[in-house]
Coordinates of C-alpha atoms and ligand atoms in Angstrom, one line a residue:
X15 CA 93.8 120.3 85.4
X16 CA 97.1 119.1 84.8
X17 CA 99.3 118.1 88.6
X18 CA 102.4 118.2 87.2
X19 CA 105.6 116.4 88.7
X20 CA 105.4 114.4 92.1
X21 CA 109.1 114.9 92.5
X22 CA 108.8 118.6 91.5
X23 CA 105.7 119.4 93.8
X24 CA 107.0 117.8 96.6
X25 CA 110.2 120.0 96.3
X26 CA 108.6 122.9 96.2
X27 CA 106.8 121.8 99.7
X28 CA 109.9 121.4 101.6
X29 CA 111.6 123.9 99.7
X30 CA 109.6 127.0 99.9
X31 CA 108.6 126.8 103.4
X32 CA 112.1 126.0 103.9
X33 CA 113.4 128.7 102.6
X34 CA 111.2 131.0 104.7
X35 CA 112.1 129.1 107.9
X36 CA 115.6 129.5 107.2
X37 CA 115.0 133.0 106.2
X38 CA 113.4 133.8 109.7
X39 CA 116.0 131.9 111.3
X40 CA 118.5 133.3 110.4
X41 CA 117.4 136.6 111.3
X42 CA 116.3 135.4 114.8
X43 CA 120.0 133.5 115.3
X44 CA 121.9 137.0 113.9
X45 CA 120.1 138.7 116.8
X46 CA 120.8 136.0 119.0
X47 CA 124.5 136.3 118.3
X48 CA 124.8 139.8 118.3
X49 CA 123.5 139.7 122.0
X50 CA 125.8 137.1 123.6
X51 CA 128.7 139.3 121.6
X52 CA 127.9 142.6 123.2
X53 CA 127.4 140.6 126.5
X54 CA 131.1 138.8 126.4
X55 CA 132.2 142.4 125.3
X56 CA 130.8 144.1 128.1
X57 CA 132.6 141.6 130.2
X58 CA 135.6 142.2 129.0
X59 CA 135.2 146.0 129.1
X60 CA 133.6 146.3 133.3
X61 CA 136.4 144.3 134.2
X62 CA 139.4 146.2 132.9
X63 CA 137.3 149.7 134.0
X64 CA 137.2 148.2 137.5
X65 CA 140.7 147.3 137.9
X66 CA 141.8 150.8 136.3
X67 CA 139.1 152.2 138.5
X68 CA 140.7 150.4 142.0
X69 CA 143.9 152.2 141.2
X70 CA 142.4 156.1 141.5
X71 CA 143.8 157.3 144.6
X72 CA 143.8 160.8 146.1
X73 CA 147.1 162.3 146.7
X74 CA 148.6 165.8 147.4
X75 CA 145.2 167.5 146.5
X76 CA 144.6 166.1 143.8
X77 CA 143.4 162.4 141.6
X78 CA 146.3 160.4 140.1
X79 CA 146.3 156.9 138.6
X80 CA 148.8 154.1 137.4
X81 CA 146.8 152.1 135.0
X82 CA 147.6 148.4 135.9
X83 CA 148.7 146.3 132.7
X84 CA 146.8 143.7 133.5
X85 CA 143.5 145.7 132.6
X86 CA 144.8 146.6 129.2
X87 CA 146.1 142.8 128.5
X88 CA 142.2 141.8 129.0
X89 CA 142.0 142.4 125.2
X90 CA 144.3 140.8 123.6
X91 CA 143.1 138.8 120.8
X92 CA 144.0 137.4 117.0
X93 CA 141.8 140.1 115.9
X94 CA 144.3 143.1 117.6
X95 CA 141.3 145.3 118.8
X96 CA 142.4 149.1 119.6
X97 CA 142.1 149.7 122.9
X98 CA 141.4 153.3 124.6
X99 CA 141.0 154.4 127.8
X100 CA 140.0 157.8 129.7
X101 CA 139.7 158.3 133.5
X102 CA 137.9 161.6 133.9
X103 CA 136.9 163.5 137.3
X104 CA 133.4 165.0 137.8
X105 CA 134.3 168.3 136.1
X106 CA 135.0 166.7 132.9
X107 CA 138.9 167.0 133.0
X108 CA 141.3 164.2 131.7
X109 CA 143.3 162.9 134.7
X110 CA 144.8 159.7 132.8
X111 CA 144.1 158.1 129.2
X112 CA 143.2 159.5 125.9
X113 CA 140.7 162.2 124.9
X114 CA 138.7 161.1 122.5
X115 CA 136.3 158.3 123.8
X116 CA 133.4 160.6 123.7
X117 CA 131.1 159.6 126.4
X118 CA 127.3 160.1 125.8
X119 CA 125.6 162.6 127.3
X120 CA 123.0 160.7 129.5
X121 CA 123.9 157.8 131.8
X122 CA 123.3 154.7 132.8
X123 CA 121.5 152.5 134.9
X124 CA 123.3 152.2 137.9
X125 CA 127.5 153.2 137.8
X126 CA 127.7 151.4 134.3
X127 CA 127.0 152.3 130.6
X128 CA 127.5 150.8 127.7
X129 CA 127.7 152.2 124.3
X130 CA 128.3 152.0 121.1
X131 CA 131.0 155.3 120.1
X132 CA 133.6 156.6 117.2
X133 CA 137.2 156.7 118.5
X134 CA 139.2 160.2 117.1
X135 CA 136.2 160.1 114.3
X136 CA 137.8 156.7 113.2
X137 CA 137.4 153.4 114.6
X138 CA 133.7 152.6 115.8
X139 CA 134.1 151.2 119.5
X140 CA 132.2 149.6 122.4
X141 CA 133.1 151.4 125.4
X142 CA 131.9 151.3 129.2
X143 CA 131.7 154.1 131.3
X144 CA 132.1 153.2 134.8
X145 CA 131.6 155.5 137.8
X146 CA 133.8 155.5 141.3
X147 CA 133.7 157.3 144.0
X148 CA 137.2 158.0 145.6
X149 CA 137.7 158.9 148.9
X150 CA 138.8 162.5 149.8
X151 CA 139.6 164.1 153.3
X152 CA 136.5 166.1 152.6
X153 CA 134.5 163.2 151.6
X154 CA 134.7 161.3 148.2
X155 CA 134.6 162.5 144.9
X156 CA 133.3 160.6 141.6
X157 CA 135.5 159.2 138.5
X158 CA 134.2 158.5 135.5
X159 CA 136.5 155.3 134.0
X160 CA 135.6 154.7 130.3
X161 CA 137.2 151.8 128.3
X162 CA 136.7 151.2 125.0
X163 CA 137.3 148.2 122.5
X164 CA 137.6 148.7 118.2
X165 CA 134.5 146.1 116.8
X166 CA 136.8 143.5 114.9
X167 CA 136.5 140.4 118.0
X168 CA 132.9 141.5 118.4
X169 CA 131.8 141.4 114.7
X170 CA 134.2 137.8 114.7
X171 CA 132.0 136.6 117.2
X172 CA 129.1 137.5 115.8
X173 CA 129.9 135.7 112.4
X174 CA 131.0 132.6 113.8
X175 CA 128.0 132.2 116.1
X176 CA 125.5 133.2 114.0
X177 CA 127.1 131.1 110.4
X178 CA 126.7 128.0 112.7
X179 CA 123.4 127.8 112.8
X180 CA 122.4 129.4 109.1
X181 CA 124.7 126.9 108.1
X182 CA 123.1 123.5 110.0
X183 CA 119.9 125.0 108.7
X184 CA 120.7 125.4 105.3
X185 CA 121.8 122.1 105.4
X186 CA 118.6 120.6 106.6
X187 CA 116.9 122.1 103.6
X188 CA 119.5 120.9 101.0
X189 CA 119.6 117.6 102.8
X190 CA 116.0 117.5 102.5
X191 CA 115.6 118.2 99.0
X192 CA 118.0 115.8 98.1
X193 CA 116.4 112.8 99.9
X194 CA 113.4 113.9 98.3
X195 CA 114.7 114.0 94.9
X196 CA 115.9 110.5 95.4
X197 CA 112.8 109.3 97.8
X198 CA 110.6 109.5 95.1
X199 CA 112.0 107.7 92.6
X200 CA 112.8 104.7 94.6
X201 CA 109.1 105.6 96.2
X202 CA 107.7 105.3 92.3
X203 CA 109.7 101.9 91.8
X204 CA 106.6 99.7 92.5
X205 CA 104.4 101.7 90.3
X206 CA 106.4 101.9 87.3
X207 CA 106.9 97.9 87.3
X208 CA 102.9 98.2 87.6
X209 CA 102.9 100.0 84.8
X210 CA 105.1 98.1 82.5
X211 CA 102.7 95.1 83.8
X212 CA 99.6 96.3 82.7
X213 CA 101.7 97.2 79.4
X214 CA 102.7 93.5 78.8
X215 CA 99.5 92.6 79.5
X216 CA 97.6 90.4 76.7
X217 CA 94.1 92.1 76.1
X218 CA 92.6 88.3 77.7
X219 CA 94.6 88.2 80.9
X220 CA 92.5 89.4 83.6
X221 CA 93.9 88.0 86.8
X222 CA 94.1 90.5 89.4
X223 CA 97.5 92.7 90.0
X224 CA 99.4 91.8 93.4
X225 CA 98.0 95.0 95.2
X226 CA 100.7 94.0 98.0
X227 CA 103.3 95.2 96.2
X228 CA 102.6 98.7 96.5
X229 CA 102.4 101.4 99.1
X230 CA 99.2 101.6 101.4
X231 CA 98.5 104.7 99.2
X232 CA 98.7 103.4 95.9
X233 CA 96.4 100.0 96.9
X234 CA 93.5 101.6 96.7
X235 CA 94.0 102.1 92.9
X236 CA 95.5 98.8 92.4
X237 CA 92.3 97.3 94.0
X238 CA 90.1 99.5 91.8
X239 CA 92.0 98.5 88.6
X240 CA 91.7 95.1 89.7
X241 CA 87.6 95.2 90.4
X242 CA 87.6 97.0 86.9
X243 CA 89.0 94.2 85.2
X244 CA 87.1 91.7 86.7
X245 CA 83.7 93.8 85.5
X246 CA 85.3 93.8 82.1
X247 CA 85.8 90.1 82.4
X248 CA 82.4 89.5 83.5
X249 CA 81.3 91.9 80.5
X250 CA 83.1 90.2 78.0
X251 CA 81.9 86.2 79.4
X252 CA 78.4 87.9 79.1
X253 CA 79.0 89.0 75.1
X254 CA 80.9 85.6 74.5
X255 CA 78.0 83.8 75.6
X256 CA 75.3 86.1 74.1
X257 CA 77.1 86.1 70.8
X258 CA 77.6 82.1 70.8
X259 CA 73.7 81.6 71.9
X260 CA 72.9 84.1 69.2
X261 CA 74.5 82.2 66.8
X262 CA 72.6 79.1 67.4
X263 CA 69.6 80.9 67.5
X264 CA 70.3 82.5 63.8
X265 CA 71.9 78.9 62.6
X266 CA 68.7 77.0 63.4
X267 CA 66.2 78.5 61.0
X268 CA 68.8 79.5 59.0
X269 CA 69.5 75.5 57.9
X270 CA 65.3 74.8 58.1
X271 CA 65.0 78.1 55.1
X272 CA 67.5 76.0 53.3
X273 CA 65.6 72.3 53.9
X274 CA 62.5 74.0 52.8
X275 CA 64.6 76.1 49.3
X276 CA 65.4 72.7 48.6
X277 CA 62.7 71.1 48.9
X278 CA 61.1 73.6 47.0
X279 CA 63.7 73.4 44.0
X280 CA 63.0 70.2 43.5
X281 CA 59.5 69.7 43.5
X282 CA 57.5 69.5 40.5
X283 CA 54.2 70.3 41.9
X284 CA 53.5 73.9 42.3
X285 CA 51.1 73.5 45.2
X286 CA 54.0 71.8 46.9
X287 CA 56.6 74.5 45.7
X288 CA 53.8 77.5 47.0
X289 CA 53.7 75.6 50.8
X290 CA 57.1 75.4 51.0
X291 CA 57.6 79.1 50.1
X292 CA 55.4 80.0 52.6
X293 CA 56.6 78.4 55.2
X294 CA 59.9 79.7 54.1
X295 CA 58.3 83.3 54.1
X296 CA 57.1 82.6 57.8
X297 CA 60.7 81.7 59.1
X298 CA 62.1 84.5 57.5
X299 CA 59.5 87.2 59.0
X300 CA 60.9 85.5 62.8
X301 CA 64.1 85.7 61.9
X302 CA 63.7 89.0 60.7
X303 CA 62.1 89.6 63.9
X304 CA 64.6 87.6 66.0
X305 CA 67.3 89.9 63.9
X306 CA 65.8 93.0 65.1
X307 CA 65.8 91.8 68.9
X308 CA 68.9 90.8 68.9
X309 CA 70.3 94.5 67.7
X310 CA 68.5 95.9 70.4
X311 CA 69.3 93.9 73.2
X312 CA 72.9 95.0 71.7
X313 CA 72.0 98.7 72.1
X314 CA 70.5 98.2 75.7
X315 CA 73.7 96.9 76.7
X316 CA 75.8 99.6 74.9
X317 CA 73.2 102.3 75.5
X318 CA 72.6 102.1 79.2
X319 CA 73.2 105.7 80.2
X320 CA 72.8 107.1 77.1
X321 CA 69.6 106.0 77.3
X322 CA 67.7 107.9 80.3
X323 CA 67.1 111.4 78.2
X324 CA 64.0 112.8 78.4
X325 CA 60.6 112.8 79.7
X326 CA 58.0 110.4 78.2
X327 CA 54.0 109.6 78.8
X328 CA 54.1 106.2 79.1
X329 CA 50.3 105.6 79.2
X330 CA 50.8 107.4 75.5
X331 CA 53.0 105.2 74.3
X332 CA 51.0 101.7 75.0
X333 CA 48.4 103.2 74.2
X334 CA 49.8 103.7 70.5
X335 CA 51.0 100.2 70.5
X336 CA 47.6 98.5 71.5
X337 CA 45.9 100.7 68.5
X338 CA 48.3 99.7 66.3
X339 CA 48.6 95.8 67.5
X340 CA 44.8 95.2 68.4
X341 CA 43.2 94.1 64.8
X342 CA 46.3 91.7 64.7
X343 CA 45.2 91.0 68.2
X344 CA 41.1 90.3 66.7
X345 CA 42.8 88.3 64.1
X346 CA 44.4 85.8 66.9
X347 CA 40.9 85.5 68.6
X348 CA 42.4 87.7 71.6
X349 CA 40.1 90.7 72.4
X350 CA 42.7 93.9 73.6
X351 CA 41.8 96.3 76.2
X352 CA 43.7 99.3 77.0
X353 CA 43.4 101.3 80.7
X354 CA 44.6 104.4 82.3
X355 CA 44.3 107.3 84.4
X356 CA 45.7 109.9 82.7
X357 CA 50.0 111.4 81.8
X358 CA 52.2 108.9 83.2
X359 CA 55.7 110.5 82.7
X360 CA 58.5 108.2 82.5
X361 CA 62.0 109.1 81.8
X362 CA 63.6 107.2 79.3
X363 CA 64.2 106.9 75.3
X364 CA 60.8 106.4 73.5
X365 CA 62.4 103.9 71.3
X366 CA 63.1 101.8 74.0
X367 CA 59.7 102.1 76.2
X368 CA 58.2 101.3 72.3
X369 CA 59.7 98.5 72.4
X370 CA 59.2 97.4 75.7
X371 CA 54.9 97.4 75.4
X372 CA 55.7 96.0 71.8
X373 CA 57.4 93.3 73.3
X374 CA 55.1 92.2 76.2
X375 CA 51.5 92.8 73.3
X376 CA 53.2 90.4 71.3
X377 CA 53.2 87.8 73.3
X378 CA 49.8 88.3 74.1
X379 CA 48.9 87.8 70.5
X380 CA 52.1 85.1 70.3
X381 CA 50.9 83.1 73.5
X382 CA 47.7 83.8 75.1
X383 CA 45.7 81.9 72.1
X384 CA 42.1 82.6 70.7
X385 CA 39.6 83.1 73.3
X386 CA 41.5 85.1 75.4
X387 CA 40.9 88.9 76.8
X388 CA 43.7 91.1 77.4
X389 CA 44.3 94.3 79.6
X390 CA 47.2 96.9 79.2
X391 CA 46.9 99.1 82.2
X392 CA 49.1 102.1 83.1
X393 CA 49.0 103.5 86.6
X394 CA 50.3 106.5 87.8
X395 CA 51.6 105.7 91.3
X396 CA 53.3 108.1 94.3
X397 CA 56.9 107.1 92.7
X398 CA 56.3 104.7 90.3
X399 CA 54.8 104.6 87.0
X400 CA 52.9 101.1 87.3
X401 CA 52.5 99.0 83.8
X402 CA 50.8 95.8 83.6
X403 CA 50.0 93.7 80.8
X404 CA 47.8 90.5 81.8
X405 CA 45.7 88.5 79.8
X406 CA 43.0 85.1 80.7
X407 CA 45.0 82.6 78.0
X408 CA 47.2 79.9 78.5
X409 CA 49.5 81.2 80.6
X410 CA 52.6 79.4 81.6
X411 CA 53.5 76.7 84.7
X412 CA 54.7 78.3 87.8
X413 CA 57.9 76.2 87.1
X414 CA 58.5 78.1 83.6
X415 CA 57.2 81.6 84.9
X416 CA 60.6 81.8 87.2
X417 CA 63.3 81.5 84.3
X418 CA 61.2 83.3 81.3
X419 CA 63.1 86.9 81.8
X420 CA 66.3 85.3 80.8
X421 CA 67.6 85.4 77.5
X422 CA 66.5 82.5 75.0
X423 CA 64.3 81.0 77.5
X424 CA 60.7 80.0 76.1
X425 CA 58.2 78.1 78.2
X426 CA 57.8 74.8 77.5
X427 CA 54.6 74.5 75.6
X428 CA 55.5 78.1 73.9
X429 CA 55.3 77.7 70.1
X430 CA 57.3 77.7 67.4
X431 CA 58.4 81.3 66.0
X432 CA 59.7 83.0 68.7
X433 CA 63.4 82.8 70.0
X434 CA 63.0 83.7 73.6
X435 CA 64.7 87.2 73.5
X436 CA 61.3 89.3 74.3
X437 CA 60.8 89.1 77.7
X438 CA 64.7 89.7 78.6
X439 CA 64.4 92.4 76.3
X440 CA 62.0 93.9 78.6
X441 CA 63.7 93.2 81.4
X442 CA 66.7 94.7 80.5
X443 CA 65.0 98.3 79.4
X444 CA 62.9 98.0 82.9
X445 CA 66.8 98.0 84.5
X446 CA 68.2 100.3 82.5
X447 CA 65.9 102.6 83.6
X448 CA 66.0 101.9 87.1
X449 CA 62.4 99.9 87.3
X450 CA 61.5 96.9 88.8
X451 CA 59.6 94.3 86.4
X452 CA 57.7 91.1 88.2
X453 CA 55.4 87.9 86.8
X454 CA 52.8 87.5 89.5
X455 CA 50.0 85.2 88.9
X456 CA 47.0 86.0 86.6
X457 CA 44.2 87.2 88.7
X458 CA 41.5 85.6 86.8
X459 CA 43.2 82.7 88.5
X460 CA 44.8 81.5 84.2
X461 CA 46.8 83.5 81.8
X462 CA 49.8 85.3 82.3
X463 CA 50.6 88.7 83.6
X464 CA 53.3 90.9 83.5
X465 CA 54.0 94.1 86.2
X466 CA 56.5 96.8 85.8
X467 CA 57.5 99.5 87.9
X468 CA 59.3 102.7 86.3
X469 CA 60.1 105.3 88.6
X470 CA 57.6 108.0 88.0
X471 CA 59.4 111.5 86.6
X472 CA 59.1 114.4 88.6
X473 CA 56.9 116.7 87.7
Ligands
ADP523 N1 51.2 86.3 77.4 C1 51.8 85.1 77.5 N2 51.1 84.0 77.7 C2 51.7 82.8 77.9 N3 53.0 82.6 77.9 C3 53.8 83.7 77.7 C4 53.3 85.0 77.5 N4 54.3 85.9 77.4 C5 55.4 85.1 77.4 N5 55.1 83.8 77.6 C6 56.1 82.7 77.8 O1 57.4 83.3 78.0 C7 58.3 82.8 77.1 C8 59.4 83.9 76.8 O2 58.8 85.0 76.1 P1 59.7 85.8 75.2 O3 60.9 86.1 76.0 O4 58.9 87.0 74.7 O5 60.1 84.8 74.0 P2 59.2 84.4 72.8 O6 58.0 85.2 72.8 O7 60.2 84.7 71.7 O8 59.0 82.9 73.0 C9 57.5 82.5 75.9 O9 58.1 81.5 75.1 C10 56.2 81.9 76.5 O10 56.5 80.6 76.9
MG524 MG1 58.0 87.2 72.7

């Protein structure tokens, strides 16, 4: 899956949630505003109905008022709000004022209401009624004062309240965006001058990248790149030294075939021209043999996960190889004895487990000399599939026995032939496939034995 943009994701973070915030806010901050308008309104309005409402007085039978200036002058403001005004007695007629402010039908809590009305059918108004009682030789009687206010201060109010805040909001979000546009590419500095490092890179440099030169976040990486390239360089000393080692090993018989061609072009005698050719016919079948080793030593190494595949009897595959290797075997002196208790599934490439018995019977025939008896025992264990290969020859000095997995090591009285590679070979298959391979001492108390553990497949 492709992540796209850092700088692009990250926007979209702070910007859609910001959006949404903004969105909400707004709304909340427009209600907010549109409360504390009505409030200062109302304000307004009870105070100039109270002082209208003081000046009802009860004279010559009946209710007069002089409206005080003063509670008309309340209102003034840039926005020149329309003002009305109606001072009605219980009965509903008009004692001062204009008709027109239509007072609801219900009332409110306590002696004042506020509402929302439409002056003469025109101008939409806030108005308050307000209800006094005025006293009366018989007792009191009740006014109803309504004032009323045209919407343009209100509505002015709300805007500039409300703008205020969508407006520092707004600007959060932009603000944000922005430093996030420009975070991340100062943020992405150190990792593009990583970049055009590893690009000027010469394919032998190795030496680790300064991981403290980048964000705690990006280390991590750095130090994996860094642990990579040391396993490469390790990899590529490994080669380099294989490579050189293999070289000596080819060049060595390489320049005896040519002593011995020589030899053989010049000599008269064809006795002495047939010994030379078979000698030179011996060297040739090691190297060939040598050859062939060295390839797949080559493959383990290239191979290693390719090669766990499939399910294998291992106890059928030595087997195979002692039938094929023992008259070689009777030829050597060396009597071959194969043992087992049945399927021993193994999983691994044949080719390889092959040449892993392969390896270990010909050093039987290679080493143990005539006289000797050899076993090739496969056991089927609780996790392990248990191969070993032991035989009652010469065996090898306790001294040798530690070194002889590694590659070109031979033990010291090993003879001519061989070029060391057989028992790393094995070695290496055993780890490939996740086995464990040891040289413990011969039981028959001489000879040389071999014991490998492959975990056993399930079944
Ligand atoms: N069955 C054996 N008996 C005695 N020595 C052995 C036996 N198998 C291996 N060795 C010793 O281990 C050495 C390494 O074996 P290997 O890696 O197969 O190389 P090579 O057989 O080419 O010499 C041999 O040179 C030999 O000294
Ligand atoms: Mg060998």
């Amino acid at each position: 899956m492709k992540s796209g943009s850092i700088r692009v994701n990250l926007l979209a973070w702070l910007i859609i949630p910001g959006l949404l915030v903004l969105g909400i806010g707004a709304w909340l901050s427009y209600e907010q505003a549109f409360r504390l308008s009505n409030i200062v309104t109302d304000q307004q309005l009870t105070a100039s109905a109270r002082m209208i409402a003081e000046e009802v007085a009860y004279s010559d039978d009946s209710l007069v008022v002089t409206i005080p200036p003063a509670a008309l002058e309340l209102f003034a403001s840039e926005s020149h709000d329309e003002v009305a005004y109606a001072v009605t007695d219980s009965a509903g007629n008009l004692i001062a004022g204009y008709p027109g402010l239509d007072t609801p039908t219900k009332t409110g809590r306590g002696n004042l209401l506020f509402f929302e009305t439409v002056f003469r059918d025109e101008e939409p108004m806030r108005a308050v009624d307000f209800l006094q009682t005025v006293v009366t030789p018989t007792g009191g009687v009740i006014v109803r004062v309504s004032v009323g206010e045209t919407l343009k201060a209100r509505n002015a109010l709300v805007t500039t309240l409300w703008m205020r805040g969508f407006l520092e909001q707004g600007a959060l979000v932009v603000a944000g965006a922005i430093s996030i546009w420009f975070g991340i590419s100062r943020e992405l500095a150190p990792l593009l001058r990583l970049r055009q490092e590893v690009r000027d890179r010469r394919p032998d440099q190795f030496e680790p990248f300064d991981a403290d030169r980048v964000q705690t976040e990006i280390r991590p990486l750095v130090q994996a790149l860094n642990a990579h390239m040391d396993r490469l360089r390790q990899q590529l000393e490994r080669q380099r030294r294989f490579l050189d080692s293999a070289a000596h090993q080819l060049r060595t018989p390489l320049a005896v075939i040519k002593t011995q061609v020589n030899y053989a072009l010049r000599s008269r005698e064809r006795s002495e021209i047939d010994l030379a050719l078979t000698e030179v016919d011996s060297n040739l079948t090691s190297m060939a043999r040598m050859t062939s080793q060295l390839l797949t030593l080559g493959g383990v190494d290239h191979n290693r996960t390719a090669l766990q595949s499939e399910t294998i009897d291992l106890s059928d595959i030595a087997h195979q190889v002692v039938l094929e290797a023992a008259s070689r075997a009777l030829d050597a002196g060396i009597e071959m004895a194969f043992d087992s208790d049945g399927p021993a599934g193994v999983v691994g490439s044949d080719v390889m487990l092959v040449e892993l018995v392969t390896n270990l019977v010909e050093n039987i025939i290679a080493h143990a000399g005539a006289g000797a008896e050899a076993t090739i025992a496969v056991r089927r264990g609780v996790r392990d599939v248990i191969l070993r290969v032991e035989d009652t020859g010469e065996g090898a000095t306790d001294e040798d026995r530690t070194g002889l997995l590694q590659r070109f090591r031979r033990g010291r009285n090993a003879r001519p032939g061989g070029s060391g590679l057989g028992l790393s070979i094995v070695s290496e298959v055993v780890e490939s496939m996740g086995g464990t391979i040891d040289l413990p001492a011969p039981r028959a108390g001489k000879g040389f034995a071999v014991e490998v553990r492959l975990p056993a497949a399930v079944s």
